[in-house]
PDB file of C-alpha atoms in Angstrom:
ATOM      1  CA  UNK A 153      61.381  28.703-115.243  1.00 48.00           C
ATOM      2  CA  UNK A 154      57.954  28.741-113.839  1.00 50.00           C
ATOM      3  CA  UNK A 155      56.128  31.787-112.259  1.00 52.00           C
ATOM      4  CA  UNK A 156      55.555  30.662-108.900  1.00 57.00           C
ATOM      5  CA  UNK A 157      53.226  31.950-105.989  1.00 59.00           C
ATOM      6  CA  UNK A 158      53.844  35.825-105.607  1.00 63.00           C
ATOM      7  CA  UNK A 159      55.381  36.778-109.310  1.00 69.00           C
ATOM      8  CA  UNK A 160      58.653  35.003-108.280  1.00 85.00           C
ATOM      9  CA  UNK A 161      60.735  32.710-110.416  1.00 91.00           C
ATOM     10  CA  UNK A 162      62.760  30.335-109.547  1.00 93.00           C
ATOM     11  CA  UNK A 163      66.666  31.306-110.389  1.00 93.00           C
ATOM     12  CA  UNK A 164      68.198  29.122-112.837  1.00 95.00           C
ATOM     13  CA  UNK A 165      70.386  25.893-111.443  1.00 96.00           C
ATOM     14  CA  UNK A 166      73.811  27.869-111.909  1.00 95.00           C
ATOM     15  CA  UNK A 167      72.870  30.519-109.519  1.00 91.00           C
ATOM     16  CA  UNK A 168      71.779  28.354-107.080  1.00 92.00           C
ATOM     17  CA  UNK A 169      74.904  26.487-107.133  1.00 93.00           C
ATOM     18  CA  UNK A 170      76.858  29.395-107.149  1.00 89.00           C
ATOM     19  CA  UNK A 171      75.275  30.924-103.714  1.00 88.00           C
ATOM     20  CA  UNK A 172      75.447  27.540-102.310  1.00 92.00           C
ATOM     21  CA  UNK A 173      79.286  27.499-103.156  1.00 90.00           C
ATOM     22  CA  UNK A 174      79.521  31.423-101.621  1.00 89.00           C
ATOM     23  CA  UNK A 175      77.436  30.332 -98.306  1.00 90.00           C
ATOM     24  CA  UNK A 176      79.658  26.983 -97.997  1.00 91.00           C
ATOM     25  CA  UNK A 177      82.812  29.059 -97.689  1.00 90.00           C
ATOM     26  CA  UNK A 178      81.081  31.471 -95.579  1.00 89.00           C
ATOM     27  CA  UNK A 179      80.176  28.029 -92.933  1.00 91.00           C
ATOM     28  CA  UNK A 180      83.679  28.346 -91.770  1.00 92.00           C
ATOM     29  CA  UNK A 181      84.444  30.340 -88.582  1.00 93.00           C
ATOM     30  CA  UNK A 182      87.223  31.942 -89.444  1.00 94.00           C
ATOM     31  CA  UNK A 183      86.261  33.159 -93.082  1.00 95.00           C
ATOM     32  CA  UNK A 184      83.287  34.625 -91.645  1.00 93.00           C
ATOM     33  CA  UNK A 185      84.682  36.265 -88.744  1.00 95.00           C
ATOM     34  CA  UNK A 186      87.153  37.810 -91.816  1.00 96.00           C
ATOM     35  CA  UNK A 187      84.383  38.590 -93.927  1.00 95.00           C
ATOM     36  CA  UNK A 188      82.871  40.377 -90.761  1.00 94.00           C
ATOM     37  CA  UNK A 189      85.992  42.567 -90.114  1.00 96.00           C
ATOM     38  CA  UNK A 190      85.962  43.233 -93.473  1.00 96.00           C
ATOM     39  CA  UNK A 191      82.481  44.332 -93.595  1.00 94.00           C
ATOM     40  CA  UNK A 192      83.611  47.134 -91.147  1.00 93.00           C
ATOM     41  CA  UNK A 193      85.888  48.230 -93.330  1.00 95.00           C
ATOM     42  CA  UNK A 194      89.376  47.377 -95.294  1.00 97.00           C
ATOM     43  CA  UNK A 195      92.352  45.844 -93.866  1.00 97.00           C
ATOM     44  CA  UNK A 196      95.554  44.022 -94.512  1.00 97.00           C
ATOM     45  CA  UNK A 197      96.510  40.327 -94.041  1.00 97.00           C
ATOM     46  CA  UNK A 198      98.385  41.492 -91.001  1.00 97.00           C
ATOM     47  CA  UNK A 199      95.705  43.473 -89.457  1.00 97.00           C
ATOM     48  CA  UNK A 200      93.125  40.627 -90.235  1.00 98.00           C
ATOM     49  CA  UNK A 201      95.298  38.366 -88.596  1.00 97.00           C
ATOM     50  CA  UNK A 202      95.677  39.604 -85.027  1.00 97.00           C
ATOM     51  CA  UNK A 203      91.965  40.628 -85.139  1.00 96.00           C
ATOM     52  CA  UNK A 204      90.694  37.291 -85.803  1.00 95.00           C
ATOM     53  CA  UNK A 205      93.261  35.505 -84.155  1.00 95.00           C
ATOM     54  CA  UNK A 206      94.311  33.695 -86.724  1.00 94.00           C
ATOM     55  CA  UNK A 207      98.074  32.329 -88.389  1.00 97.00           C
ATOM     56  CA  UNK A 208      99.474  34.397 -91.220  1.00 96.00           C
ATOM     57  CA  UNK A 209      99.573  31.941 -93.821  1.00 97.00           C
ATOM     58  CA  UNK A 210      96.120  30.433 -92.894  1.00 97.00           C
ATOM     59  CA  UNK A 211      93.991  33.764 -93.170  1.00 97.00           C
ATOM     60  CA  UNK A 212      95.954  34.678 -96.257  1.00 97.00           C
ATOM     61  CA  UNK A 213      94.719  31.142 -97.618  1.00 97.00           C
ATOM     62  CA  UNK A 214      90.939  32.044 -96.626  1.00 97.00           C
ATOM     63  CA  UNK A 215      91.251  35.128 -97.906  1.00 97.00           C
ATOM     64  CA  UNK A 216      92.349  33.725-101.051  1.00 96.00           C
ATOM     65  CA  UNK A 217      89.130  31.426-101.034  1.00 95.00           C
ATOM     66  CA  UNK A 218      87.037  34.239-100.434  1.00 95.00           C
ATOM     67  CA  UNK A 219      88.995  36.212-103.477  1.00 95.00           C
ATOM     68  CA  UNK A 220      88.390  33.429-105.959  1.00 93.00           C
ATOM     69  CA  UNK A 221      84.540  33.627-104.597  1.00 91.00           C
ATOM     70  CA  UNK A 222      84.091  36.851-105.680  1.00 92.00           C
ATOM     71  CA  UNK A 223      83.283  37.743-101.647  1.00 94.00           C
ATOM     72  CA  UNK A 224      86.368  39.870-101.314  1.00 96.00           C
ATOM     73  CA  UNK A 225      88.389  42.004-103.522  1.00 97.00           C
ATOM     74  CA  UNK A 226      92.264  43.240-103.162  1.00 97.00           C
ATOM     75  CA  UNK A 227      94.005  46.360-104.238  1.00 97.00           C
ATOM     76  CA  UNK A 228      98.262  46.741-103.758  1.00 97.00           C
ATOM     77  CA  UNK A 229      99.439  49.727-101.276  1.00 96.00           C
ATOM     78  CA  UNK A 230     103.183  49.695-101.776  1.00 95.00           C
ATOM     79  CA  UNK A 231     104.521  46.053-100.204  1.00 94.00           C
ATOM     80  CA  UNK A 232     100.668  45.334 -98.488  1.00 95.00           C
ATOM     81  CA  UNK A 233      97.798  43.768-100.321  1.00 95.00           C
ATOM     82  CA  UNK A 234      94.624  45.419 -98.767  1.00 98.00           C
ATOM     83  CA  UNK A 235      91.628  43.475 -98.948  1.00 98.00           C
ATOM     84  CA  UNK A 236      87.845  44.743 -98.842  1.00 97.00           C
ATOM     85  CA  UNK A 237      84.404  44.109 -99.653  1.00 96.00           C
ATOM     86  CA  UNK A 238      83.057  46.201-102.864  1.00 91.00           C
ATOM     87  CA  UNK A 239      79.624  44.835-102.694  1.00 92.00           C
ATOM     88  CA  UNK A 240      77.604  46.724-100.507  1.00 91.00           C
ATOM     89  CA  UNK A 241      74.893  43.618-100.772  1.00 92.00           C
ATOM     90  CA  UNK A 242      77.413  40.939 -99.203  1.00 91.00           C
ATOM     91  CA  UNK A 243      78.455  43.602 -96.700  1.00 92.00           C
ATOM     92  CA  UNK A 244      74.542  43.857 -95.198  1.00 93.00           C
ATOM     93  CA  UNK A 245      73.869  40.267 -95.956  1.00 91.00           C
ATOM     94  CA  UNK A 246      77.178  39.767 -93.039  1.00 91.00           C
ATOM     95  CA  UNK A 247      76.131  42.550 -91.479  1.00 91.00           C
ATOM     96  CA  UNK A 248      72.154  41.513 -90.915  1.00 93.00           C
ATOM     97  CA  UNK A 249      72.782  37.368 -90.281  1.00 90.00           C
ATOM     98  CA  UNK A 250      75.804  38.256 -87.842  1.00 89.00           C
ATOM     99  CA  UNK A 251      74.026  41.221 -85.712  1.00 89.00           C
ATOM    100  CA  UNK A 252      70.896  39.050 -85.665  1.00 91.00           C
ATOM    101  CA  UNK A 253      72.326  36.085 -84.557  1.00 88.00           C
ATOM    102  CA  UNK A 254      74.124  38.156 -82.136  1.00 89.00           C
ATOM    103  CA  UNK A 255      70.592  39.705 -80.677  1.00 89.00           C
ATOM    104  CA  UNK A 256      69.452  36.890 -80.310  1.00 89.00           C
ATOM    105  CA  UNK A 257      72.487  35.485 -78.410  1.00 85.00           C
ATOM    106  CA  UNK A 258      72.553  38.428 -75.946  1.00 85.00           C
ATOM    107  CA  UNK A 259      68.467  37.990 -75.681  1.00 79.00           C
ATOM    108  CA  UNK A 260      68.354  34.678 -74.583  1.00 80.00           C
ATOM    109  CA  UNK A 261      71.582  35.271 -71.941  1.00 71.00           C
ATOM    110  CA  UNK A 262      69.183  38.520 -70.319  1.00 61.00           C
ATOM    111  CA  UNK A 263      68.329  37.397 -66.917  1.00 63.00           C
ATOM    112  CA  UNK A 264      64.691  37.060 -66.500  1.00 57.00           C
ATOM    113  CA  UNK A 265      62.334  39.274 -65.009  1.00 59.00           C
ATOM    114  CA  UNK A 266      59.783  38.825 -62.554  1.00 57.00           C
ATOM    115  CA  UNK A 267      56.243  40.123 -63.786  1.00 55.00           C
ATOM    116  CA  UNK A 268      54.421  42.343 -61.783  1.00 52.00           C
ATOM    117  CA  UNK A 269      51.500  40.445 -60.070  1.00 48.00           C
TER     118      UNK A 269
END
């Protein structure tokens, strides 16, 4: 690795392929809309479902994907499988791009303003 401008190194290839892998599966609508519900706190398959409006079977499969990513994490509560996010990193890194991108949404819809003259 080389020391770059401002004490930085680069990260090694595997890392860089592994957050490429974790922001490809967060591309998809409906895996981040999940992974935003989730960063407001835990919920079950069901739950998840109507929220997001999505089929059973298909937000248990993205949850799965986000499982096997390491994004999400599961614990059993009787007959429901609860899923949550236990890294408090991935929950602002949702958190910031989502409410950002969200500003800046409801900034450019503001009607504009006539400046005094």
């Amino acid at each position: 690795m080389t020391d770059r401008a401002g004490g930085h190194d680069d990260p090694p290839v595997e890392v860089l392929a592994e957050a490429a892998a974790a922001f490809g599966l967060l591309a998809s609508t409906a895996r981040l809309h999940l992974m935003w519900a989730l960063s407001q706190g835990e919920s079950d398959v069901t739950h998840l479902a109507d929220r997001v409006g999505g089929a059973l079977p298909a937000v248990s499969q993205h949850l799965a994907k986000l499982k096997l990513a390491g994004l999400v994490r599961s614990r059993r509560e009787g007959r429901r499988q609860i899923y949550y996010i236990d890294d408090p990193d991935v929950v602002t890194l949702v958190r910031v791009m989502v409410g950002q991108l969200t500003a800046r949404t409801r900034h450019s819809a503001a009607p504009l303003r006539a400046t005094g003259g």
